[in-house]
Tab-separated table of C-alpha atoms in Angstrom:
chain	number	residue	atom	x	y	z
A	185	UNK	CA	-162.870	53.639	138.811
A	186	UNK	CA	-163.805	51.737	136.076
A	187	UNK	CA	-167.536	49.384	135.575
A	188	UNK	CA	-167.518	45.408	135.585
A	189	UNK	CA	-167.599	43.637	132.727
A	190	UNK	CA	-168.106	40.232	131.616
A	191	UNK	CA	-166.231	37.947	129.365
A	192	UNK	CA	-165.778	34.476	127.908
A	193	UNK	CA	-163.071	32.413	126.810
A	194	UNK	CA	-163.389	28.875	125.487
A	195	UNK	CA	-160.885	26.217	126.612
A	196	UNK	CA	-160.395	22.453	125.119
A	197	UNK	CA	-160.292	19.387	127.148
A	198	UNK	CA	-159.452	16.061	127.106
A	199	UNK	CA	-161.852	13.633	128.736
A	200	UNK	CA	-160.650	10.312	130.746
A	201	UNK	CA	-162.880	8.721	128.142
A	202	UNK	CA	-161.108	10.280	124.982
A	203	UNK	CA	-163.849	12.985	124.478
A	204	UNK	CA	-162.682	16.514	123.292
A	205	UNK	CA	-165.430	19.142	125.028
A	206	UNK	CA	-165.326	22.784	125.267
A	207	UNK	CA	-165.526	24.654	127.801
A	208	UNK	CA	-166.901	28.247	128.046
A	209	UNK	CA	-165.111	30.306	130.984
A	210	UNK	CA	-166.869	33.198	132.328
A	211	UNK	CA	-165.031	35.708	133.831
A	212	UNK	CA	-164.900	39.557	134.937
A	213	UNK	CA	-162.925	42.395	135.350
A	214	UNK	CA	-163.175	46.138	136.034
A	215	UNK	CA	-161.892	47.864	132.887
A	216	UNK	CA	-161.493	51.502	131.411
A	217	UNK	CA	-161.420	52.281	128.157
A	218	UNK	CA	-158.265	54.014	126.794
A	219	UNK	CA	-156.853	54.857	122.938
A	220	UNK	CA	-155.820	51.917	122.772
A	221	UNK	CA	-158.249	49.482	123.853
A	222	UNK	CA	-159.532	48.367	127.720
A	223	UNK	CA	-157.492	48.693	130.892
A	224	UNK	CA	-158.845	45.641	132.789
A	225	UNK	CA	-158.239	45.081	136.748
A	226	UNK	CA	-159.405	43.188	139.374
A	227	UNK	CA	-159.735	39.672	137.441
A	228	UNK	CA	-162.340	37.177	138.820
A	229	UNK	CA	-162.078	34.206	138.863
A	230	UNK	CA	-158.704	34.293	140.217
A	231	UNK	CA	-155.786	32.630	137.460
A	232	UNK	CA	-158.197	33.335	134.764
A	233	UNK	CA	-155.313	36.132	133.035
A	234	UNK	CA	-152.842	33.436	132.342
A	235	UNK	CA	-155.038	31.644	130.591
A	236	UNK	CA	-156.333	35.142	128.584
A	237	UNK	CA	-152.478	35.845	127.593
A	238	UNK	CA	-152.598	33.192	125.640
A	239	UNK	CA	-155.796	32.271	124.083
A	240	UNK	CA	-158.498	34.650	122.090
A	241	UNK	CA	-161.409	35.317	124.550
A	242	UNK	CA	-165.119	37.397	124.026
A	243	UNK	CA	-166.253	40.108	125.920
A	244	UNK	CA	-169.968	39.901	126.316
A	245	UNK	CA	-171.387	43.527	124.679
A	246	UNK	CA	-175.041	42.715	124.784
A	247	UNK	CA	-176.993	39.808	126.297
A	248	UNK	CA	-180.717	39.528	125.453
A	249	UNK	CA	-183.303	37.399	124.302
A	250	UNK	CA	-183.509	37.802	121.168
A	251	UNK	CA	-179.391	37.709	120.842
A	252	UNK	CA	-175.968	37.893	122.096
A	253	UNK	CA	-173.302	39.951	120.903
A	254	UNK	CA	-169.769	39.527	121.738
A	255	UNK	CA	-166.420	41.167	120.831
A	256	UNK	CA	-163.167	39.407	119.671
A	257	UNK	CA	-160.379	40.603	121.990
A	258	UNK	CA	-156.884	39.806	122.510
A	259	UNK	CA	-154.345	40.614	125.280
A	260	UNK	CA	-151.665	43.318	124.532
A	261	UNK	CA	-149.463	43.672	127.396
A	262	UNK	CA	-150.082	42.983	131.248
A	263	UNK	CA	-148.327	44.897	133.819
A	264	UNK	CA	-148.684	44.063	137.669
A	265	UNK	CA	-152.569	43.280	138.133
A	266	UNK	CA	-153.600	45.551	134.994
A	267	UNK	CA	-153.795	44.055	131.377
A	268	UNK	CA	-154.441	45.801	128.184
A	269	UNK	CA	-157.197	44.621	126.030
A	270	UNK	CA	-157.355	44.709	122.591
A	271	UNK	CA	-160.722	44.773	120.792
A	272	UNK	CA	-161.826	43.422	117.416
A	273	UNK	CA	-164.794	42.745	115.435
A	274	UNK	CA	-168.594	42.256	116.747
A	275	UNK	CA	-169.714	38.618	116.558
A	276	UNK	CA	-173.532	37.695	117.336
A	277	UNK	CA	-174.210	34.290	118.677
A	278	UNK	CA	-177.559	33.235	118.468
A	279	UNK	CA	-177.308	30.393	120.530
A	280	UNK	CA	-175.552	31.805	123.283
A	281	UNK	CA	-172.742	28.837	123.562
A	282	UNK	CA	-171.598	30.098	127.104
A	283	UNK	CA	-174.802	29.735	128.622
A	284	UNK	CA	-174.445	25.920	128.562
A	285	UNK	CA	-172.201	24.213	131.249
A	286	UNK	CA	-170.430	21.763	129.609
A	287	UNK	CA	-168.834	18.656	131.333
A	288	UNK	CA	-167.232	15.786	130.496
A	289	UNK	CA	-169.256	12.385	130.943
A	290	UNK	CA	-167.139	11.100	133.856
A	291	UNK	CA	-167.851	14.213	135.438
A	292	UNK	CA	-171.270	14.620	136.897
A	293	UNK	CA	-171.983	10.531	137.309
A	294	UNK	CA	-174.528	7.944	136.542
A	295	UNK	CA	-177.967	9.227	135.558
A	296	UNK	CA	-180.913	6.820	134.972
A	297	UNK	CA	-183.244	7.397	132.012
A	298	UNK	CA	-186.898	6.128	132.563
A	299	UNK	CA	-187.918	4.861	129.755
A	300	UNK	CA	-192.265	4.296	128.364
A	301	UNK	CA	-191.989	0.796	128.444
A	302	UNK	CA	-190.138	0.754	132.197
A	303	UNK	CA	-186.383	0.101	131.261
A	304	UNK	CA	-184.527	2.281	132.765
A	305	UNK	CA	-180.821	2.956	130.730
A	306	UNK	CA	-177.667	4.243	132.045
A	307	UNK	CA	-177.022	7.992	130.433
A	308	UNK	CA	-174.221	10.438	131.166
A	309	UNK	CA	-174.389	14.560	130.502
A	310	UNK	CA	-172.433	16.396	128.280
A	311	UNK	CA	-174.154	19.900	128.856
A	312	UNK	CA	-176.468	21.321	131.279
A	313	UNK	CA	-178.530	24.795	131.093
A	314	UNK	CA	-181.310	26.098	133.024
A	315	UNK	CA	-183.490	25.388	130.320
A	316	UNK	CA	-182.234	21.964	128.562
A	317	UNK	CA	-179.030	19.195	128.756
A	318	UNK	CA	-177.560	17.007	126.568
A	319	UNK	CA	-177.260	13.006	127.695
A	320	UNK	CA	-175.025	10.623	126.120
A	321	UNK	CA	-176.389	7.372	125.671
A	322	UNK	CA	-173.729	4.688	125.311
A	323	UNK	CA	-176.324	1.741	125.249
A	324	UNK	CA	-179.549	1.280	124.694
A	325	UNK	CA	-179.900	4.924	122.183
A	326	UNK	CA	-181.899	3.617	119.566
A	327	UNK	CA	-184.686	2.784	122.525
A	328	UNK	CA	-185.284	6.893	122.624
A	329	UNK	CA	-187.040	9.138	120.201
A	330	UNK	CA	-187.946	12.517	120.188
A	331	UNK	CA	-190.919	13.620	121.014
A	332	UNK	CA	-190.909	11.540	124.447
A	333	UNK	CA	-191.236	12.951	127.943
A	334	UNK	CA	-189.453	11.243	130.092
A	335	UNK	CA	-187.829	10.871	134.064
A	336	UNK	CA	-184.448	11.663	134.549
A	337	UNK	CA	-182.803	10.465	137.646
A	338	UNK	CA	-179.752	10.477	139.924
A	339	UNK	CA	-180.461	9.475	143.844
A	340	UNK	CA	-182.670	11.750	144.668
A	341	UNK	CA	-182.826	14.016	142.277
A	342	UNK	CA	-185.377	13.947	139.582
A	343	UNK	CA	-185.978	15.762	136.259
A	344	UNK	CA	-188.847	15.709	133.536
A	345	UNK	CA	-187.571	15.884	130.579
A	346	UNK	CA	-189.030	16.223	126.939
A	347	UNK	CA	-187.088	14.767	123.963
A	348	UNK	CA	-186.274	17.230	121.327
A	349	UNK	CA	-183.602	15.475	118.704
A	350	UNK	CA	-181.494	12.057	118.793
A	351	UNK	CA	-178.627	12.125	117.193
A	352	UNK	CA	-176.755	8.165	116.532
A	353	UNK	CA	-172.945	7.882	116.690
A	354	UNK	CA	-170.723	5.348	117.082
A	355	UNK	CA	-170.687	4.818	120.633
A	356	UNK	CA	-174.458	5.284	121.475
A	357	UNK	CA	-176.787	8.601	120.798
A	358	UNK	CA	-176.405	12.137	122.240
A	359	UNK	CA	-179.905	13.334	123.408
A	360	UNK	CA	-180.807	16.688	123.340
A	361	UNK	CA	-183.762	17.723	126.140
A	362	UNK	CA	-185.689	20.206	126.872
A	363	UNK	CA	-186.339	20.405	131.002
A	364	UNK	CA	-189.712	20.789	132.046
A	365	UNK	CA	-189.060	20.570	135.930
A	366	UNK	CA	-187.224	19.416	138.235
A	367	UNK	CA	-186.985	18.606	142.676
A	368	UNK	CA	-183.948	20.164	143.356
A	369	UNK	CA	-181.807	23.358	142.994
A	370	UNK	CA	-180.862	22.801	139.383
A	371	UNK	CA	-179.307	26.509	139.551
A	372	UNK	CA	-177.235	25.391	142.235
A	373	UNK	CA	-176.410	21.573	141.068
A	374	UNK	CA	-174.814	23.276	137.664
A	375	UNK	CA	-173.068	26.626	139.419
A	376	UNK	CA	-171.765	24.302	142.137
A	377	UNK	CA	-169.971	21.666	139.565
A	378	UNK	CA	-169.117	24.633	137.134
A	379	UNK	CA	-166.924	25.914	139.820
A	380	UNK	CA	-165.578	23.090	140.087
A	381	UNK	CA	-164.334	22.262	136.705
A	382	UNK	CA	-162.925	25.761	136.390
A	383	UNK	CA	-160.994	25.675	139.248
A	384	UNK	CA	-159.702	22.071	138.039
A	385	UNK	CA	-158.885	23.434	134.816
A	386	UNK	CA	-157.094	26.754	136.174
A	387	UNK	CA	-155.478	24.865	138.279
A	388	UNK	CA	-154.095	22.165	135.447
A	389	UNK	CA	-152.813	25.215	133.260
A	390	UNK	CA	-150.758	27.024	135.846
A	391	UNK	CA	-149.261	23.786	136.382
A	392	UNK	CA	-148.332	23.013	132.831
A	393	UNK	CA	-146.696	27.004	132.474
């Protein structure tokens, strides 16, 4: 019958703004090995092959704490709702890239940044994980250091946050945070807007083959 798997391909986009991101795609199958690679089925999420035809995608081997390991694979053929994998070379990744949701900064709105002296500054995210997210700071960057723990805030929803590395460009800083907690579902606030983007970016490539 064949065991689920998981995989990830990475996909480029475009922001409004003029920002390249990438984004990790998870995805899963059912697949069997054969003699000449995996038999995959049953595709979730739904779309995701077209995209795997014609890009390189990873298929997650082992997921721990102390690493990740993924394998190169390609598409061979697909016939009906059965593709043919084929399998490369082992690649570790420490940092575990496809564990971060990343957005574009249109995407997930306006957050305020409470700053130590009481200003609060306009930041947007870039990434999100469970345990830290990226802000971009168009104005106002050089007022945060790292080091700092500070209140993160959209509506309702608050996060502490604890500055771990500034880093100045052009337009602003990107701030890299560490999230100490939070009031709301943040495992449901990231999933929810995930699925989201992936169904807005499946649904821009079938368009455009």
């Amino acid at each position: 019958m064949g065991r689920r798997s998981d995989g990830v391909v990475y996909y480029k986009v475009r922001c409004p703004g003029g920002r390249e991101i990438t984004v990790p795609i998870l995805f899963s199958f059912k697949g069997e090995e054969s003699e000449e690679g995996v038999v995959a089925t049953s595709f979730s999420p739904p779309g995701i092959v077209e995209i795997l035809k014609k890009r390189q995608f990873f298929l997650i081997k082992e997921n721990s704490r102390r690493r990740t390991v993924l394998v190169k694979g390609k598409v061979k053929w697909c016939k009906g709702n059965s593709c043919l994998f084929q399998l490369d070379e082992e690649v570790i990744e420490e940092k575990r890239f496809y564990e971060r949701f990343v957005f574009c900064p249109e995407e997930l709105g306006e957050f305020e940044l409470h700053l130590k002296n009481g200003e609060r500054i306009p930041v947007k995210v870039l990434d999100i994980s469970m345990s830290g997210i990226k802000l971009l700071v168009e104005r106002y960057g050089e007022k945060v250091s790292a080091g700092e723990t500070l209140l993160l805030t959209q509506e309702t929803r608050f996060l502490t946050v604890k500055v771990v590395r500034v880093e100045r460009e052009k337009r602003g800083a990107v701030v890299g945070c560490k999230i100490v907690n939070t009031n709301f579902n943040l495992i449901g606030f990231i999933i929810n807007r995930y699925i989201e983007r992936v169904a807005q970016i499946l649904e821009s490539f079938s368009r455009s083959t």
